[in-house]
Each structure stands twice: as C-alpha cells, then as structure tokens.
Amino acid sequence: MTGYLSVLIAILLLSLVFVLISRQRTPQHLRPPGPRPLPLFGNAFHIPKSRGWLAFIKWEKVYQSSLLFASAFGQSILVINSLEHATEFLENRAQTTSGRPMLPLIKMIGWEEQTPVMQYGERWRKHRKVLHQHLRKEVLDRYDSVMMQKSHELLCKLANTPVQFMDHCRVYSAAVIMDILYGYDLASNDDHWFLRAKRVIDTSSLVLAPGAFAVNNFPFLRHIPRWFPGAGFHDFASQLRDFTMEMRDLPYDFAKGSFLKGIGRASLVGTWLQEEAIGREDEMFYRDLAVGAFGAGFDTTSSSLTALIHALVLHPKVQQKAQEQITQVIGSRRLPNLQDRRHLPFLEAIYREVLRWRPPLPLGFPHQTTKDDIYNRYHIPEGTVVLANIWAMTRDESIYTDPEEFRPERYLCSDGSLNDDDRVLAYGFGRRICPGKFLASESFWLAMAQMIATFEFSKPKDQNGDDVELEVHYTDEVLR
Ligand code: HEM
C-alpha cells in the first residue's frame, strides 16, 4: 500500500513538474512588469505572505507601473494599484473579470455556494438579484429600527465596559445582520451563536492566507490520505466544515421555526419563505445565500468602527468639530438618527475618511479572469487572479494629499458642504462590488454619530493623569 502510494505521489509530482515546465516554455506574451520569475516556482518567493498591499506599493515604485504581474506555481496574478486600471479592467471589462478563484480548501470546507466566493454564473446572478432586492438603498429604511436598537445597545456596553470596545463593535456589526437575516436578537457578547460564528470567521482568514496551506497551490494534494504526514489540512477542513454547516443551519432553522409558528421578529428568511413555495433545492439556495451575507457582513462594519475609534482618539479636534455640528444641527436633547444624516456633512466626511484611511479589506477580495484578454497591450491569461490594491488607490497622492493623515476635511468644500468624491473604494469593484454597501454605510454612520454624540474618546491616562501613548496593532489578514 505504502509502495503504491509513493509511486502515485512520484507520478503526480513528475506531472506537476512537466506541467510547470511546459507552461514556462509556451511563448511569453507581453506581461505587465513585476519581479523576475524563477524556474518552476515563478514568483512564489517574491509574493508577500502578509501586508501585500504595502509590498505592492513598493513594487510599483521599482517597476514604474501601477499594473503588476507575478505568478506562483503556474498561477498568474495581476495586481492593480490604480483606480484608473481598476475601473477599466474590473468594471468596463466586468464580463470577463468577475470570477473568483476557487481554492481547493474552499470546496473542502463547503463554502463554494456562498456569494463572496462563488463562481460567476447563473446561480451567482440569482444570489445578487435577491441581495439587491433586500439591501438596495431605497428599501433600507425597513431596517432603521433594528439599527437604532442595536446602536443603543452598543452605547450602553461602551458606557459600562469601555475597555472591551472591540468586542462591542463586533457584536454590533454581527447583531445588525443577524437580526435582518434571521430575526435573531443578538444582545450579549457571550451569545452562543455569536461565539460559534466568530470561530468560523476568525479561522476563515487562514484559509485565504497566501501560502498557509500547500493544498491551495497544489490541488492534487487533497487526494493524499489523512494519515499521511503533512495532511493535517484534512482535519482542519472537516472541522471547519462542521462549524460552517452549524453557522448556516442553526440560525436558518431558528428563523424558519419562528416563521412557521408565526412568532418572533421579522426576518429576510421569513420573507423568502412567505414569498415562495420553497422546495428542498431552493431551501439550500437560501441557506447558502443567508450564511454568505452573514459571513460577509459579520465583521466588516466592526473593522471600520474600531478604526473610527482609533482615529477619534488620535484627533480630538475632529471629534470636537463633529460634536459641535451635532449640537448645532439637532441640539443635545436627543441622539442623531438616520434622517439627520444629510444635515451633518462633517460626519459624512468622517465616514468617507475612515474607509479611505483604514479600508477593512486593503486588497479587496480577489477576482479571477474567465477569458484570455489583451489589456493595455499586455496579455492577461484566462484564470489570472486579480488583486485590486485598495490601499494603494486610497493613498494616491494626486488625489489625496498627505494620504496617511486622517483628515475628513479633504471631502469638504470651503463652505463646509460635501465635495463630489463620494466613491468609497473600500467596497470593491465591478459586478462583485459589495452588495451590502448601503447597509454597511447606514449602520456604520448611525453607530458613529451616536457614539460621537455620547462619548469622548481619548488616550488612557496613567496615575499622574498623563496620556498613555497608544500601542495599536491591526491584524494583517484579508480582513483587517
Ligand atoms: C464597512 C463594511 C463593508 C466593507 C468595507 C465591505 C467590503 C466588501 C468588499 C471589498 C467586497 C468584495 C468586492 C469585490 O470583489 O470587488 C465585498 C463583497 C461582499 N460583501 Fe461586503 N463589505 C462591507 C459590509 C458588508 C455587509 C454589511 C454585508 C451584508 C450583507 C456585505 C455583503 C457582501 C457580500 C455578500 C459580498 C460578496 C459579493 C460577490 O462576491 O458578488 N458586506 N464586500
């Protein structure tokens, strides 16, 4: 048995070498600039394992191009550092640049039917249609009361245990989406479903991290048996698969149960069940749709809220100016609500600046080309993974002077009104652009306005009452 396996592995390795060599021998078309690939490995040793967004800015300087190319083990990668190319390539050519790379581990975990990672095609279009129906700007006021309730809970938690501000922001972000999707009232930081979902979300960054699992580069490795040395990814995948199925089914069954019994809070799952006679196949469609939106909305808004607190602590004057505008426009007898949003341009500018200064997904989410293409005289092969470097675009000095500075005023005209730079790049590009962006914008804005109206965020003090300098650490994964 072991002898047979060794032969099998040897054959697979030889075939791999053969494929890689033959790929390298195919006539080289003109590619965008990038580091020189090594035989067999390509740029596997050049591609950064973390903080790619910073490394790609350095590449841009070295290769004098905002369009960069690399490859690793036969996989081509295109990095786009400028908004101009992102618009041209990911939006104007969206028909062929809206795929997603299907990593073997994603399939093993059972995520392949969830919107953010699913292949471009008919089923994906159906997902987007439903999401658009329920998350488009015009219908969002349906969720005002949920956001109000959750935002008030956030304020109470911040008042009681300010040290746990990061947890509170995470619960707020998750609670809004859980209530909307499943009618589940998530109030406590120890909620069992929240903790279960957190386990999946926290581990998911590992799945997507470049180089963390060899099976993602060499799909044939998935056929290696569990007991084989180095095959620990099997156990990892099956455990994560179990957790994922739990995260998909438990809240859905809860919402379905409430709907059938005619009790509980309104939910999107309830609406779908009411609108359609859902058969077994449709039911899987909606289960996957809901958990995909849940996973995507779970932590993203909280990342921005945490960045907001960081910015406010560093910039007391911004906070003061925002508080003055709130007092001037709505007084101090009530908290701001979403109807006040258009009357508070400085707060709007803070929202735009937080998402520019600390975009939660600095490299967006990878797209994949579904056809060979010639772009800007370069040949971009079918199957190329495309990384839109949002970090680089939000630091383009020709648009944002002193880009590392947090300065909401950059979005204001001299009379204090908003300028027309309202494209928030943090939500991505083209047909895969975030379908939850309006909800994210509203739920972020509401929590921000109420937090600023209620609290003062400042550095901690030592025994003498002096400021303690902050030690800030952002995670360096796909989602920061
Ligand atoms: C500040 C908050 C958020 C940010 C910065 C954000 C950002 C993003 C980005 C960059 C993408 C990938 C876009 C691309 O491929 O070009 C994405 C996709 C997605 N987002 Fe968001 N998002 C946020 C909140 C939400 C929320 C609250 C939801 C809830 C419904 C959501 C649902 C999704 C879904 C379902 C996708 C996958 C779309 C697809 O692949 O077709 N997001 N988001």
Short mmCIF file of C-alpha atoms and ligand atoms in Angstrom, two decimals, residues 100 115-117 124 128 131 135 177 292-294 296-298 300-301 304 355 360-361 364-367 390 425-437 439-440, ligand 1:
data_model
loop_
_atom_site.label_atom_id
_atom_site.label_comp_id
_atom_site.label_asym_id
_atom_site.label_seq_id
_atom_site.Cartn_x
_atom_site.Cartn_y
_atom_site.Cartn_z
CA ARG A 100 -13.48 34.19 -8.13
CA THR A 115 -21.91 34.56 -2.63
CA PRO A 116 -18.48 36.03 -1.83
CA VAL A 117 -16.54 33.02 -3.09
CA TRP A 124 -24.39 33.82 -8.57
CA ARG A 128 -27.09 39.04 -6.34
CA LEU A 131 -29.47 40.60 -2.23
CA LEU A 135 -30.29 45.58 0.51
CA ILE A 177 -27.01 41.47 10.11
CA GLY A 292 -22.75 34.12 2.78
CA ALA A 293 -24.22 37.54 3.56
CA PHE A 294 -23.94 36.85 7.28
CA ALA A 296 -19.51 38.97 4.75
CA GLY A 297 -21.37 41.41 6.98
CA PHE A 298 -20.32 39.92 10.30
CA THR A 300 -16.56 44.29 8.15
CA THR A 301 -18.54 47.11 9.74
CA SER A 304 -14.40 50.31 10.40
CA LEU A 355 -12.98 53.94 4.97
CA PRO A 360 -11.14 46.82 6.06
CA LEU A 361 -10.06 44.74 3.05
CA GLY A 364 -10.31 43.79 -1.72
CA PHE A 365 -11.41 40.29 -2.48
CA PRO A 366 -9.65 38.53 -5.37
CA HIS A 367 -11.36 38.44 -8.75
CA ILE A 390 -7.48 49.44 -2.48
CA LEU A 425 -13.31 52.38 -2.85
CA ALA A 426 -13.36 50.08 0.19
CA TYR A 427 -16.44 48.33 -1.22
CA GLY A 428 -14.62 46.92 -4.24
CA PHE A 429 -15.27 46.93 -7.97
CA GLY A 430 -17.45 45.92 -10.86
CA ARG A 431 -20.14 43.28 -10.68
CA ARG A 432 -18.69 41.82 -7.48
CA ILE A 433 -18.89 45.16 -5.65
CA CYS A 434 -20.19 44.73 -2.10
CA PRO A 435 -23.98 44.28 -2.23
CA GLY A 436 -24.16 45.20 1.48
CA LYS A 437 -22.55 48.62 0.98
CA LEU A 439 -26.48 48.73 4.78
CA ALA A 440 -22.86 48.94 5.91
C1 HEM B 1 -17.72 48.51 6.01
C2 HEM B 1 -18.32 47.41 5.67
C3 HEM B 1 -18.03 46.58 4.44
C4 HEM B 1 -16.96 46.63 3.58
C5 HEM B 1 -15.77 47.58 3.61
C6 HEM B 1 -17.18 45.60 2.58
C7 HEM B 1 -16.33 45.36 1.52
C8 HEM B 1 -16.52 44.36 0.59
C9 HEM B 1 -15.60 44.07 -0.49
C10 HEM B 1 -14.27 44.80 -0.76
C11 HEM B 1 -16.12 43.05 -1.21
C12 HEM B 1 -15.51 42.41 -2.45
C13 HEM B 1 -15.79 43.30 -3.65
C14 HEM B 1 -15.08 42.86 -4.91
O1 HEM B 1 -14.97 41.67 -5.16
O2 HEM B 1 -14.59 43.72 -5.67
C15 HEM B 1 -17.37 42.67 -0.59
C16 HEM B 1 -18.19 41.67 -1.03
C17 HEM B 1 -19.36 41.29 -0.40
N1 HEM B 1 -19.96 41.92 0.67
FE1 HEM B 1 -19.24 43.49 1.71
N2 HEM B 1 -18.36 44.96 2.85
C18 HEM B 1 -18.91 45.51 3.98
C19 HEM B 1 -20.10 45.15 4.59
C20 HEM B 1 -20.96 44.19 4.12
C21 HEM B 1 -22.23 43.89 4.72
C22 HEM B 1 -22.84 44.58 5.95
C23 HEM B 1 -22.77 42.87 4.01
C24 HEM B 1 -24.10 42.24 4.30
C25 HEM B 1 -24.95 41.86 3.52
C26 HEM B 1 -21.84 42.54 2.93
C27 HEM B 1 -22.01 41.55 1.98
C28 HEM B 1 -21.12 41.25 0.98
C29 HEM B 1 -21.29 40.13 0.04
C30 HEM B 1 -22.45 39.14 0.02
C31 HEM B 1 -20.18 40.18 -0.82
C32 HEM B 1 -19.89 39.24 -1.99
C33 HEM B 1 -20.33 39.84 -3.30
C34 HEM B 1 -19.99 38.98 -4.52
O3 HEM B 1 -19.00 38.26 -4.48
O4 HEM B 1 -20.72 39.06 -5.50
N3 HEM B 1 -20.75 43.37 3.04
N4 HEM B 1 -17.60 43.50 0.50
#
